Coordinates of C-alpha atoms in Angstrom, one line a residue:
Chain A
X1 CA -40.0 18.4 93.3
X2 CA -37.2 16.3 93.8
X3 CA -34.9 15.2 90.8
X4 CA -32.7 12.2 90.0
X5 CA -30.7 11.7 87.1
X6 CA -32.5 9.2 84.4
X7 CA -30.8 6.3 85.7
X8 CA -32.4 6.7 89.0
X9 CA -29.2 8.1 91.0
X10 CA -30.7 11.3 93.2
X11 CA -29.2 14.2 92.1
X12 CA -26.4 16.0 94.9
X13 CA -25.7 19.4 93.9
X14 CA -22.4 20.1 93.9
X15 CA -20.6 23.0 96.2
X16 CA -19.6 26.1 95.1
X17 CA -15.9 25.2 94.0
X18 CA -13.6 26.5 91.5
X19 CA -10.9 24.5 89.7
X20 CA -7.8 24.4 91.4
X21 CA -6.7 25.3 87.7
X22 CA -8.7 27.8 87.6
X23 CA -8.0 29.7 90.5
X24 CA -4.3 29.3 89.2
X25 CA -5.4 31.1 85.9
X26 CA -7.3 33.6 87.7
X27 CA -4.1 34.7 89.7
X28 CA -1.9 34.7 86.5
X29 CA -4.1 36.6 84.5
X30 CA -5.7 39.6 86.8
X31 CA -3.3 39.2 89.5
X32 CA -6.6 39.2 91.8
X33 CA -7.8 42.6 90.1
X34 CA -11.5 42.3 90.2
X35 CA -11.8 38.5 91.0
X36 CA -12.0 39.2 94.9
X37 CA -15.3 41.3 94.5
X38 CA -16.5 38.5 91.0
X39 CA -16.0 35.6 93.9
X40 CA -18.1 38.1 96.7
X41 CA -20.8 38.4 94.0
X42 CA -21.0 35.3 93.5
X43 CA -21.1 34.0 96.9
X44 CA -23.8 36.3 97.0
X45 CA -25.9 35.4 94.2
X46 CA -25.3 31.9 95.4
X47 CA -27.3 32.9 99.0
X48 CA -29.9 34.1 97.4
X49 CA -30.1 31.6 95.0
X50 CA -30.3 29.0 97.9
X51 CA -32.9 30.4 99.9
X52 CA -35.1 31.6 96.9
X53 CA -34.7 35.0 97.4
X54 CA -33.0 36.2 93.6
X55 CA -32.1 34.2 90.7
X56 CA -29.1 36.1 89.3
X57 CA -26.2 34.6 87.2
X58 CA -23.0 35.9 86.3
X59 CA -22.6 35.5 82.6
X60 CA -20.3 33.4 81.1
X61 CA -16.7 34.7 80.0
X62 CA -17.2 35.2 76.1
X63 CA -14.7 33.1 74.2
X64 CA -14.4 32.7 70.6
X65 CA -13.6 29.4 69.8
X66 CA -11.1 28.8 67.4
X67 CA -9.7 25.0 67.1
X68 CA -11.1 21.9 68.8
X69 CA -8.9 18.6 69.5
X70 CA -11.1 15.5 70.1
X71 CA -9.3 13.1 71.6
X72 CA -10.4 9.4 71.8
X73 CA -12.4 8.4 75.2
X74 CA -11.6 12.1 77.1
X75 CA -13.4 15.3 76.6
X76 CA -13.1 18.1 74.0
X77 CA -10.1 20.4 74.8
X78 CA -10.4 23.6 73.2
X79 CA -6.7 24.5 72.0
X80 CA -7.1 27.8 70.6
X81 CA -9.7 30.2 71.6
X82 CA -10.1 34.1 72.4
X83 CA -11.4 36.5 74.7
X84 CA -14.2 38.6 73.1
X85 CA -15.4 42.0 74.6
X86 CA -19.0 41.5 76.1
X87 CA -21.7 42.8 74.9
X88 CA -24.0 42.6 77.4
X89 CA -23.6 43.7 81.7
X90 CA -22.3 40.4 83.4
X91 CA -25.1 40.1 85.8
X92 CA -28.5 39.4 85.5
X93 CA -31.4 37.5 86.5
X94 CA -35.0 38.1 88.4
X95 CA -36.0 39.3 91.8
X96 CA -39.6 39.4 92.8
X97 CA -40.5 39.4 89.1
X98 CA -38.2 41.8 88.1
X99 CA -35.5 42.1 85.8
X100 CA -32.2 42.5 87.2
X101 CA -29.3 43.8 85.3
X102 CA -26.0 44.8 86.3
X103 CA -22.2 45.6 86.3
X104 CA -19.3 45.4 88.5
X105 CA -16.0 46.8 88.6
X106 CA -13.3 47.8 90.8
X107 CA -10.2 50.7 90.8
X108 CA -7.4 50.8 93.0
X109 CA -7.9 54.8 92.7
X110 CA -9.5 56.2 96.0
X111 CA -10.5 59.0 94.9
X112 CA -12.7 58.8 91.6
X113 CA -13.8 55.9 89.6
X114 CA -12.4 55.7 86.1
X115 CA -15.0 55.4 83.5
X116 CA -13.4 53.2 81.4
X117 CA -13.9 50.8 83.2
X118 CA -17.3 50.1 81.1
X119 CA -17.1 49.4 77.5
X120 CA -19.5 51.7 75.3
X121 CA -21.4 48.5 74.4
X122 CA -22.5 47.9 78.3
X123 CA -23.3 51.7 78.1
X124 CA -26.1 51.5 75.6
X125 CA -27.1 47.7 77.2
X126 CA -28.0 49.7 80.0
X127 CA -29.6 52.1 78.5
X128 CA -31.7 50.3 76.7
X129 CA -32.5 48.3 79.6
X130 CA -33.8 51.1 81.7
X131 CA -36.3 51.7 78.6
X132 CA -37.5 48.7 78.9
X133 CA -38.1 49.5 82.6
X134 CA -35.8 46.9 83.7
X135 CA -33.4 47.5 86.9
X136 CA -29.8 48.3 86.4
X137 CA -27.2 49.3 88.2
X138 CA -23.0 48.9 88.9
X139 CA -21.6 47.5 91.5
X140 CA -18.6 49.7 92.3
X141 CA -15.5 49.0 94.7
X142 CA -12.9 51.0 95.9
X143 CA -10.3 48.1 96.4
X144 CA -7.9 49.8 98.6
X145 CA -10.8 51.3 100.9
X146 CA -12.6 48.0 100.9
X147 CA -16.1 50.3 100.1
X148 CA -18.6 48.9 97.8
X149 CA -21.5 50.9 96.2
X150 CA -24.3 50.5 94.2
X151 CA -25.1 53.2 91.9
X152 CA -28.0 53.3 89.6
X153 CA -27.4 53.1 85.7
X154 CA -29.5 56.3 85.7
X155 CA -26.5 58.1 87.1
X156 CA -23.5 56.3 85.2
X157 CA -25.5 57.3 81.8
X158 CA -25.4 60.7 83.2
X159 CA -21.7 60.7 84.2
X160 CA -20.6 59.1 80.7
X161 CA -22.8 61.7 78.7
X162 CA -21.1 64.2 80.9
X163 CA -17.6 62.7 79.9
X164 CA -18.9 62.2 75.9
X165 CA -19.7 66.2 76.4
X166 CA -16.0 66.8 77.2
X167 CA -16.5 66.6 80.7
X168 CA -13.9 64.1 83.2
X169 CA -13.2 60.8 82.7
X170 CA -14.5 59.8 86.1
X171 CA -17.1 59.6 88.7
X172 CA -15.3 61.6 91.6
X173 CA -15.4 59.6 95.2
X174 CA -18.1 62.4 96.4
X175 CA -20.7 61.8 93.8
X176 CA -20.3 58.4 94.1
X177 CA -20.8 58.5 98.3
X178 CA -23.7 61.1 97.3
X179 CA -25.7 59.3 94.3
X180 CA -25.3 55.9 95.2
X181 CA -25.5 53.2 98.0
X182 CA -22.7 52.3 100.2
X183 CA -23.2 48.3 100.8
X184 CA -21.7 47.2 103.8
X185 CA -19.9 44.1 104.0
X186 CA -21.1 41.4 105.5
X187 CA -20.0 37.4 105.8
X188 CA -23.4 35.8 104.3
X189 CA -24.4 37.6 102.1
X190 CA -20.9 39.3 101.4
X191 CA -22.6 42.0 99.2
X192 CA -25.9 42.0 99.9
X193 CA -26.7 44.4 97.0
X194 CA -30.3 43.0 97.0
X195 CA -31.3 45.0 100.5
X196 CA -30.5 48.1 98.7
X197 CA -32.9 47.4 95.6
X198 CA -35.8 46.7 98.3
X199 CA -35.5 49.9 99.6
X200 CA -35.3 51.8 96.1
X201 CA -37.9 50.2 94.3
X202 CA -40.2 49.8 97.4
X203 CA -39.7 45.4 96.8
X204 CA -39.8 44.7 100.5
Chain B
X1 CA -27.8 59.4 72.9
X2 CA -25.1 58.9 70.4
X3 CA -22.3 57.3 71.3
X4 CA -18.8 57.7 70.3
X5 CA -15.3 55.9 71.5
X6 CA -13.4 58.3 74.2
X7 CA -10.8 59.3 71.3
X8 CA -14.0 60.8 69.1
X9 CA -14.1 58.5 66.8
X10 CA -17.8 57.6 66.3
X11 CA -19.2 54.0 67.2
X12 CA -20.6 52.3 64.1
X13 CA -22.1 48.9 65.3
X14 CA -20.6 45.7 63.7
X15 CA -22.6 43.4 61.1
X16 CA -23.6 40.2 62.8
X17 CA -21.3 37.7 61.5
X18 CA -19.4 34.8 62.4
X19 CA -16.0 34.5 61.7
X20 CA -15.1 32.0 59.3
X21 CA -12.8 30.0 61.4
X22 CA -16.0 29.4 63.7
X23 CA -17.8 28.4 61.3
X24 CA -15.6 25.9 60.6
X25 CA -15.6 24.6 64.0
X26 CA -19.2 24.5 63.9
X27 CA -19.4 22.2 61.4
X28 CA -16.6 19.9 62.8
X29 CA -18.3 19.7 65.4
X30 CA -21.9 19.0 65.7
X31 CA -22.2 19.0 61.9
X32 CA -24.8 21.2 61.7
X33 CA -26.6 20.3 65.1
X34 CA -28.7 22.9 66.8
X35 CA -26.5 25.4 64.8
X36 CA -29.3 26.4 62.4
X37 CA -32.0 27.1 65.5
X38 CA -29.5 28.9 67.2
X39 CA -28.4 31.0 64.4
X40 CA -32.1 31.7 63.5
X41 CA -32.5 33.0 67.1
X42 CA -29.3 35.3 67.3
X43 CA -31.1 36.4 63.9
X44 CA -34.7 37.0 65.7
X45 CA -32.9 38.4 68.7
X46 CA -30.9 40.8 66.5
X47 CA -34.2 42.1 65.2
X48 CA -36.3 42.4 68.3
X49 CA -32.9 44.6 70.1
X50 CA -32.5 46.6 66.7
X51 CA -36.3 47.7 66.7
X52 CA -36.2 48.1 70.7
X53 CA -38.6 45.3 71.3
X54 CA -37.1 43.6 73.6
X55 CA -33.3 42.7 75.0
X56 CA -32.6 38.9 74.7
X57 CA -28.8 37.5 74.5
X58 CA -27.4 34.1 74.2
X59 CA -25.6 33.7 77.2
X60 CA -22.0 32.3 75.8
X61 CA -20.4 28.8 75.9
X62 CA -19.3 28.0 79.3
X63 CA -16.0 27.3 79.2
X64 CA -13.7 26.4 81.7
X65 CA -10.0 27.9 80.9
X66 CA -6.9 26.1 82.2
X67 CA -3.9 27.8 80.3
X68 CA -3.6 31.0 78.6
X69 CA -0.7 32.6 76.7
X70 CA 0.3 35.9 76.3
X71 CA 2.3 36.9 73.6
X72 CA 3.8 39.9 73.4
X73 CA 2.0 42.4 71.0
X74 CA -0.8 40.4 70.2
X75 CA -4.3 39.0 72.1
X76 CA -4.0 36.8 74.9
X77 CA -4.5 33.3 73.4
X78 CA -6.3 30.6 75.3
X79 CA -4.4 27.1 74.6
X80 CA -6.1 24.7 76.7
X81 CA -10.0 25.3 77.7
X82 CA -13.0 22.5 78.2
X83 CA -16.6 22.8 77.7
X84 CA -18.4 23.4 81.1
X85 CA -22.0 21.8 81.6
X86 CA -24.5 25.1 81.6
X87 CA -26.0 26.2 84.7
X88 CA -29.3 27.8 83.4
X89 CA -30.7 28.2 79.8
X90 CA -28.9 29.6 77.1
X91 CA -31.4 32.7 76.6
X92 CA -32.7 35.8 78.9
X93 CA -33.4 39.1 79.0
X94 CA -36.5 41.6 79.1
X95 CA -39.7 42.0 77.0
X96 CA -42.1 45.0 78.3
X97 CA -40.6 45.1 81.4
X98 CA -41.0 41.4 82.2
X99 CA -37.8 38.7 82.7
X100 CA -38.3 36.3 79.5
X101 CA -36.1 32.9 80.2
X102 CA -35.9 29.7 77.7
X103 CA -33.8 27.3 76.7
X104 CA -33.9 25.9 72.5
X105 CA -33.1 23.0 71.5
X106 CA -33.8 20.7 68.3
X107 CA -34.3 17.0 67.4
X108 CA -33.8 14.4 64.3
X109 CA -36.9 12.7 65.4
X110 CA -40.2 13.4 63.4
X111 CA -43.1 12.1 66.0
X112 CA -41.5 13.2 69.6
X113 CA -38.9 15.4 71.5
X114 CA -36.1 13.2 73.9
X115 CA -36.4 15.0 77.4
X116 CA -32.5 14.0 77.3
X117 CA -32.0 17.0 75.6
X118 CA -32.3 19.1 78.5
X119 CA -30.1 18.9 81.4
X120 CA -31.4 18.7 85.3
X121 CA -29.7 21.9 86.3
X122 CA -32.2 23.6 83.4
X123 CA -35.3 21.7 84.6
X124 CA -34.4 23.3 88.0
X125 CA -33.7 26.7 87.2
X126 CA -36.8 27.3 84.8
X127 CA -39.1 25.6 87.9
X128 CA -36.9 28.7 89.6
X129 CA -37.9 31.5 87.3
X130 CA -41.1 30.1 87.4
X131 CA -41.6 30.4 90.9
X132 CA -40.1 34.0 91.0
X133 CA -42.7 35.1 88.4
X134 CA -41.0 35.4 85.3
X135 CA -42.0 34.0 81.8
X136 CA -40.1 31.1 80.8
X137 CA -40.5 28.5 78.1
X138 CA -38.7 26.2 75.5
X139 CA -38.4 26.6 71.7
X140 CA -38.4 23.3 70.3
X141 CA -37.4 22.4 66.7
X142 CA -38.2 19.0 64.6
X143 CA -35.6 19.4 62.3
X144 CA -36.6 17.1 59.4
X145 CA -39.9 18.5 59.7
X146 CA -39.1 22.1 60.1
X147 CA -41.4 22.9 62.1
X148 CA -40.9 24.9 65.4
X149 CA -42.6 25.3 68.8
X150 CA -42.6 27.4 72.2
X151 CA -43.7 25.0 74.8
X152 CA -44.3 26.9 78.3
X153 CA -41.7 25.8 81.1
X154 CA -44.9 24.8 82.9
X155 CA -45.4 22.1 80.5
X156 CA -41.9 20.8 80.3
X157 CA -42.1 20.5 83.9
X158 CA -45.0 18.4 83.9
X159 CA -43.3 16.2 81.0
X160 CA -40.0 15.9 83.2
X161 CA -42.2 14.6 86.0
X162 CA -43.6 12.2 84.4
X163 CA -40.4 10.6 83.2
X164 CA -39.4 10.9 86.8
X165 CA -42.4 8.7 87.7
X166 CA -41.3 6.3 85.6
X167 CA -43.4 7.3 82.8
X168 CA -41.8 7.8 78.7
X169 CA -38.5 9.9 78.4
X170 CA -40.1 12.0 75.8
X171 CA -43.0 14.7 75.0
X172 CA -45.3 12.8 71.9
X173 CA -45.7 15.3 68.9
X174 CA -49.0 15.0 69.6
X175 CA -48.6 16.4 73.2
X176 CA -46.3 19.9 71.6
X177 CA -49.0 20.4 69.0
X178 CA -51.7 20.5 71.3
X179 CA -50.1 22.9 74.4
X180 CA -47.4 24.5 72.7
X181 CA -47.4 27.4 69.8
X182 CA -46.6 26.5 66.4
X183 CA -44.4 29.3 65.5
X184 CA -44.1 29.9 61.5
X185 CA -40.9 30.6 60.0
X186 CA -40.6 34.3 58.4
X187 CA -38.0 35.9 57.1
X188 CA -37.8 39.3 59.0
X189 CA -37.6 38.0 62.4
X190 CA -37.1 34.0 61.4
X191 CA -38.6 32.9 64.4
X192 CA -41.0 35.2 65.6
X193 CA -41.6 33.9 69.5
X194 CA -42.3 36.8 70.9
X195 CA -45.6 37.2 69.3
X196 CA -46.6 34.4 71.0
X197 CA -46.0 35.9 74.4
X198 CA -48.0 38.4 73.7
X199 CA -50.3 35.8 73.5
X200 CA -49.9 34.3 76.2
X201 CA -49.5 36.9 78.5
X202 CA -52.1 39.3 77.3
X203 CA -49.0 41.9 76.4
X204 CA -49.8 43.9 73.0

């Protein structure tokens, strides 16, 4: 099916480009922490979104929206808004008719994984995710290593009970190499987590 | 699993309200448009995650953030934002293990729906999930009438074809009664849609 817009102009999607303002804010804010492996993932949902393969979107940054200034003949510019926590994982989507739900994060630590890096509400998301039989997982990367694993939200629930029982804080960099899947990376797809759920869940 | 924050202090899940300085902004500004369907929704959707039924989210407010400040002891505060055109439907998640997608939207009219109300980048990704297996519709609301209706993303399709053809930029009320699901309003979920996928897909 091919679409136009309804005055009859064919529709051109546009490329995958962010804002020059944007990419400003991005570097002010995070100082590049975790937008290097947000802009990976998205490259790669973008791949497989092009050739069909997964339809996965990261979610939209939650903003509470305070005060609104109209200005004649220009758009809305939103001049006082905040960030709220997420309630939700930021990825999800469908691949071969499943659900698809998951996390990622990073740590400049090379030697465990802090758990706080999740918020308790993404920890009961994915729990209740899994109950519905839906697949879950984080994506993990060890920034100064440049590794990047995926690890099953069977295991993170396990870790965090562990932690919630008085246990450490973290996942240590052995469990992680030993419960979950080291994704190499590549230039297209730059994290092609998708491989990794064929050979789990027996998709290919 | 309970859950409690890392100091021990034990999670207690918030009420779902709005803040009254959004409300506020709601009104400003679509006076009331498409607010009521969507607050009936996050209502329904509320009820089906509270009950484990199913796990559907709102996706939030695209929003495209230029400048941010940062004052010291308090939250970061987002001074200059714009509304970003969304890339997919407002609404996924997972019901029985399948990927649920749809998009609601409302109208003043009384005898048929404007197909202007749904963007082309929404036409595309439902004929997306679609093609990757997974159940997606539309939830459409006459407003004056009160009366609300799932129409299958199969439908809408066909609808958005034929205004591509040349044919009318609109689905007759006529055409929603007949292949879409009156849905009746209840108290205890409002907007009870997902009885209709059971329906549909043979799933109780």
């Amino acid at each position: 099916m091919k679409f136009h817009y309804p005055n009859g102009k064919p529709y051109v999607p546009k490329a995958n480009s962010v804002a020059p303002q944007l990419k400003k804010y991005k570097n002010q804010v995070y100082s590049n922490r975790g937008m290097t492996l947000e802009e990976d993932l998205n490259e790669t949902n973008s791949y497989y979104l092009e050739r069909k393969i997964a339809i996965i979107h990261k979610k939209p940054t939650p903003v509470q929206i305070v005060n609104v200034d109209y200005p004649k003949r220009s758009a809305a510019v939103i001049k006082e808004a905040y960030f709220k926590q997420a309630s939700t994982t930021d990825y999800n989507g469908i691949y071969k008719g499943k659900y698809i739900d998951f996390e990622a994060k990073e740590t400049k630590f090379s030697t465990s994984f802090p758990l706080k890096n999740f918020h308790l509400h993404q920890i009961q998301h994915m729990e209740d995710i899994l109950k519905h039989h839906g697949i879950c997982f984080v994506i993990l990367r060890f920034s100064k290593l440049e590794e990047v694993y995926l690890l099953e939200a069977k295991h993170l629930l396990a870790f965090w009970a562990r932690m919630e029982e008085g246990g450490r804080k973290s996942i240590t960099k052995e469990e992680i190499e030993e419960l979950g899947h080291h994704i190499p990376l590549g230039l297209q797809p730059r994290i092609d987590y998708i491989k990794v759920i064929d050979y789990l869940y027996n998709l290919s």
